[in-house]
XYZ file of C-alpha atoms in Angstrom:
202
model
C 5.301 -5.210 -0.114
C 6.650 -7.756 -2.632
C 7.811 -7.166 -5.807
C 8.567 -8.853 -8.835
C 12.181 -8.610 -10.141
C 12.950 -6.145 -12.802
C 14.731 -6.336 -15.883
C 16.662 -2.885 -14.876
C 19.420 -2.991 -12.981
C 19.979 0.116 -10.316
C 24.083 -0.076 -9.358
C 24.157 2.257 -6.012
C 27.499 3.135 -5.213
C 29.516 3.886 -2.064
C 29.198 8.297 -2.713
C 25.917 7.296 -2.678
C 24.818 7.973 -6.610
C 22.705 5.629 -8.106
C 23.451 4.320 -11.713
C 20.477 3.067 -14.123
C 22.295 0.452 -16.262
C 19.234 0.203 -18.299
C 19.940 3.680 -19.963
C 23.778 4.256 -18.462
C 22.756 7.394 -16.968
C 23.030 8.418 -13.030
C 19.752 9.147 -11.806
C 17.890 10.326 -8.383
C 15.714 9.129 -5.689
C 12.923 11.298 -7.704
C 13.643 9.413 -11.156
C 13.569 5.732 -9.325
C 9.739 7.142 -7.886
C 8.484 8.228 -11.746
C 10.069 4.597 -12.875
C 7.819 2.643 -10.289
C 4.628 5.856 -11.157
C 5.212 4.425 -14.521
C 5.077 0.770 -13.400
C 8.724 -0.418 -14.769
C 10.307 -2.887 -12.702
C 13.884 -2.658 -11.727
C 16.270 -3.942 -9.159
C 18.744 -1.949 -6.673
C 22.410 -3.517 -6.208
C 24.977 -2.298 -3.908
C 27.982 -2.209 -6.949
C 30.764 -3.368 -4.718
C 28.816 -6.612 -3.367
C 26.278 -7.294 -6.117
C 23.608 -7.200 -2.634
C 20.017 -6.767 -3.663
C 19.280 -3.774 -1.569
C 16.247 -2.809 -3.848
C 13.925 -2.848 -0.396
C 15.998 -0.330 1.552
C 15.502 1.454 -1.477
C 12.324 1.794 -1.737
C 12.027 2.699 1.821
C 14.368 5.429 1.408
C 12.106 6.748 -1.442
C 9.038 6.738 0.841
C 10.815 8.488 3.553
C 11.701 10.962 1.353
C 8.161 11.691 -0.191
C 6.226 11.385 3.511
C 9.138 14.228 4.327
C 7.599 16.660 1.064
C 5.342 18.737 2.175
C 1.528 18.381 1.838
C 2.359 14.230 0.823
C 2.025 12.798 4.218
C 0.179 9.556 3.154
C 0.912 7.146 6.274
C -0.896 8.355 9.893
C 0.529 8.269 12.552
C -1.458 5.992 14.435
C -0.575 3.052 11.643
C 3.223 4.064 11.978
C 3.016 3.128 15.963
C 1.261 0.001 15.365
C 3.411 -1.207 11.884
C 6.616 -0.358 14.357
C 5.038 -2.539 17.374
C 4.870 -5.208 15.051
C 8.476 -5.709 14.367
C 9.424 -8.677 16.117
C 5.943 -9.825 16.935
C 4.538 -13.097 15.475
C 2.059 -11.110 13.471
C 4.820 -10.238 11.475
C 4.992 -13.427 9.696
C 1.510 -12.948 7.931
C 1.180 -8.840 7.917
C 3.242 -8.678 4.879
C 0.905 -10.497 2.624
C -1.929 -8.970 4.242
C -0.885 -5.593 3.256
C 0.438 -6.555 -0.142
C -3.345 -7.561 -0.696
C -4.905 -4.537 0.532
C -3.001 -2.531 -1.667
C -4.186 -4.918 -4.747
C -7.669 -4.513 -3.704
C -7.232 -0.501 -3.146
C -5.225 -0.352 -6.759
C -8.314 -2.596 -8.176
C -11.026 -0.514 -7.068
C -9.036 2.498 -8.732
C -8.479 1.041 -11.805
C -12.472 0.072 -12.081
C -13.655 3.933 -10.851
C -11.496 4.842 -14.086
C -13.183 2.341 -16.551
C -16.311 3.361 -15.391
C -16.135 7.147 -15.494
C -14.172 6.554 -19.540
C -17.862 5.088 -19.774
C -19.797 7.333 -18.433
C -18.384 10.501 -19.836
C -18.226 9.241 -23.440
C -16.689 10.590 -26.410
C -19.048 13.140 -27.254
C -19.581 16.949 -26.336
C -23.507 16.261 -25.411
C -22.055 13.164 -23.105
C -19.506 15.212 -21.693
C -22.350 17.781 -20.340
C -24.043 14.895 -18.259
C -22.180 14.959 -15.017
C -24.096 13.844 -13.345
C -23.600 10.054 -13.496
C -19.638 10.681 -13.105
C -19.881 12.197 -9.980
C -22.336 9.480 -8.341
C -19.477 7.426 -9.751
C -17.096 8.918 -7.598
C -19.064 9.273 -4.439
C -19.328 5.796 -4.337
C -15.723 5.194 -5.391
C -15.072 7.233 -2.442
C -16.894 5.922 -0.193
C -15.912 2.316 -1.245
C -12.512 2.964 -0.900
C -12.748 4.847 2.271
C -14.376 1.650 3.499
C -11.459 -0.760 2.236
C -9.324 1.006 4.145
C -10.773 1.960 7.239
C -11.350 -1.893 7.622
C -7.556 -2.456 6.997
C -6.842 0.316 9.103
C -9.420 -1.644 11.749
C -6.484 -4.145 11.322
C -3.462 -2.449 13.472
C -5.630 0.214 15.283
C -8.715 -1.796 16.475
C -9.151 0.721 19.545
C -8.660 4.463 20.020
C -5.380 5.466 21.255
C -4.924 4.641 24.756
C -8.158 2.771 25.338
C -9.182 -1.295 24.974
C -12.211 -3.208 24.134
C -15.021 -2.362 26.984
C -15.334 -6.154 28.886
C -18.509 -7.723 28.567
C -20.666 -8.122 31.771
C -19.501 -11.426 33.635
C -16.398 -12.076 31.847
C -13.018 -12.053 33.638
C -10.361 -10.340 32.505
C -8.623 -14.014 32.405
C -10.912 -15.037 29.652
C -9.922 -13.143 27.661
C -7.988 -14.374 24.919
C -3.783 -13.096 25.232
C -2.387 -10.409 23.253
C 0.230 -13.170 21.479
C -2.284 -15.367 20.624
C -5.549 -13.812 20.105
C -4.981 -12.419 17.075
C -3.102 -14.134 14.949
C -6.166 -16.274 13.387
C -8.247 -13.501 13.227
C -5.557 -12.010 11.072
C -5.052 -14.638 9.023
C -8.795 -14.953 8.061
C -8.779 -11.398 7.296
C -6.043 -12.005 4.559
C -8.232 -15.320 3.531
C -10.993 -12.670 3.097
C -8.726 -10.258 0.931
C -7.708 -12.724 -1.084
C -11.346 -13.529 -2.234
C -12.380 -10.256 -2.529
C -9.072 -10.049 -5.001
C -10.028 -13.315 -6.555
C -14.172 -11.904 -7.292
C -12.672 -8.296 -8.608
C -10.478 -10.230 -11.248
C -13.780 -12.229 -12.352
């Protein structure tokens, strides 16, 4: 997923350690994950080359947290398919299409906690009323769950090991190709992010 440049430079040296210029202190793999928790921007260079090798990075730092226990976020069914994609054409617009799913998912979020600072209220007698709160978060929930099970839809259309049923009186010719078929379906999926993105920032 994209990112905007930072105004902290990252030096990563050849033994490995990684130097935060910003505050001239050596820090860890952990302390890079709280900066980007806390939403400050910074870059990774290699120190000999000057390379910007913030994206390996990154990855590194998301291998390291999917190997904690109890923080698996990414199934395993979306690993297979984001792996078959590598060198596919659908790799050309998947990028952007996650980058916006993760806007609309951090979106939604950021609304569920505006509403429930409103709904709880400031005072003792509001704080009693739950009740609102937690209708709040069922359908938070269930919004969310909904985002991403159609995103999800995305790379794992069918179950493991099984394809769409064919329709009675259509050759398996007719079918659109694997190539081919999908690629504009795709790409007005990320035209339909994009406006749900555009009507959440309204």
């Amino acid at each position: 997923m994209a990112g905007k440049t930072g105004d902290v430079v990252i030096k990563k040296y050849a033994n490995r350690r990684l130097y935060n210029t910003g505050t001239s202190t050596y820090v860890t793999l952990e302390d890079l994950a709280e900066m980007v928790k806390r939403n400050e921007d910074f870059t990774v260079q290699d120190a000999k080359t000057g390379e910007d090798i913030t994206h390996s990075v990154l990855t590194q730092i998301i291998f390291e947290l999917e190997n904690k226990d109890g923080q698996n976020m990414l199934p395993i069914p979306f690993l297979r398919q984001l792996i078959a994609y590598y060198g596919d054409q659908m790799q050309v617009v998947l990028p952007t299409f996650l980058e916006q799913s993760m806007q609309a998912f951090a979106k939604e979020q950021e609304r569920m906690r505006e509403q429930l600072t409103a709904a709880f209220g400031k005072t003792p007698m509001d704080m009693m009323n739950v009740s609102a709160p937690i209708k709040l978060v069922e359908e938070q929930v269930r919004r969310n769950t909904e985002m991403l099970q159609n995103a999800m839809r995305m790379f794992t259309p069918f179950p493991l090991g099984k394809g769409p049923e064919p329709e009675a009186g259509e050759a398996a010719s007719d079918k659109p190709s694997k190539d081919g078929g999908g690629l504009d379906e795709l790409k007005e999926q990320i035209a339909a992010m994009q406006r749900k993105l555009d009507s959440l920032d309204k």
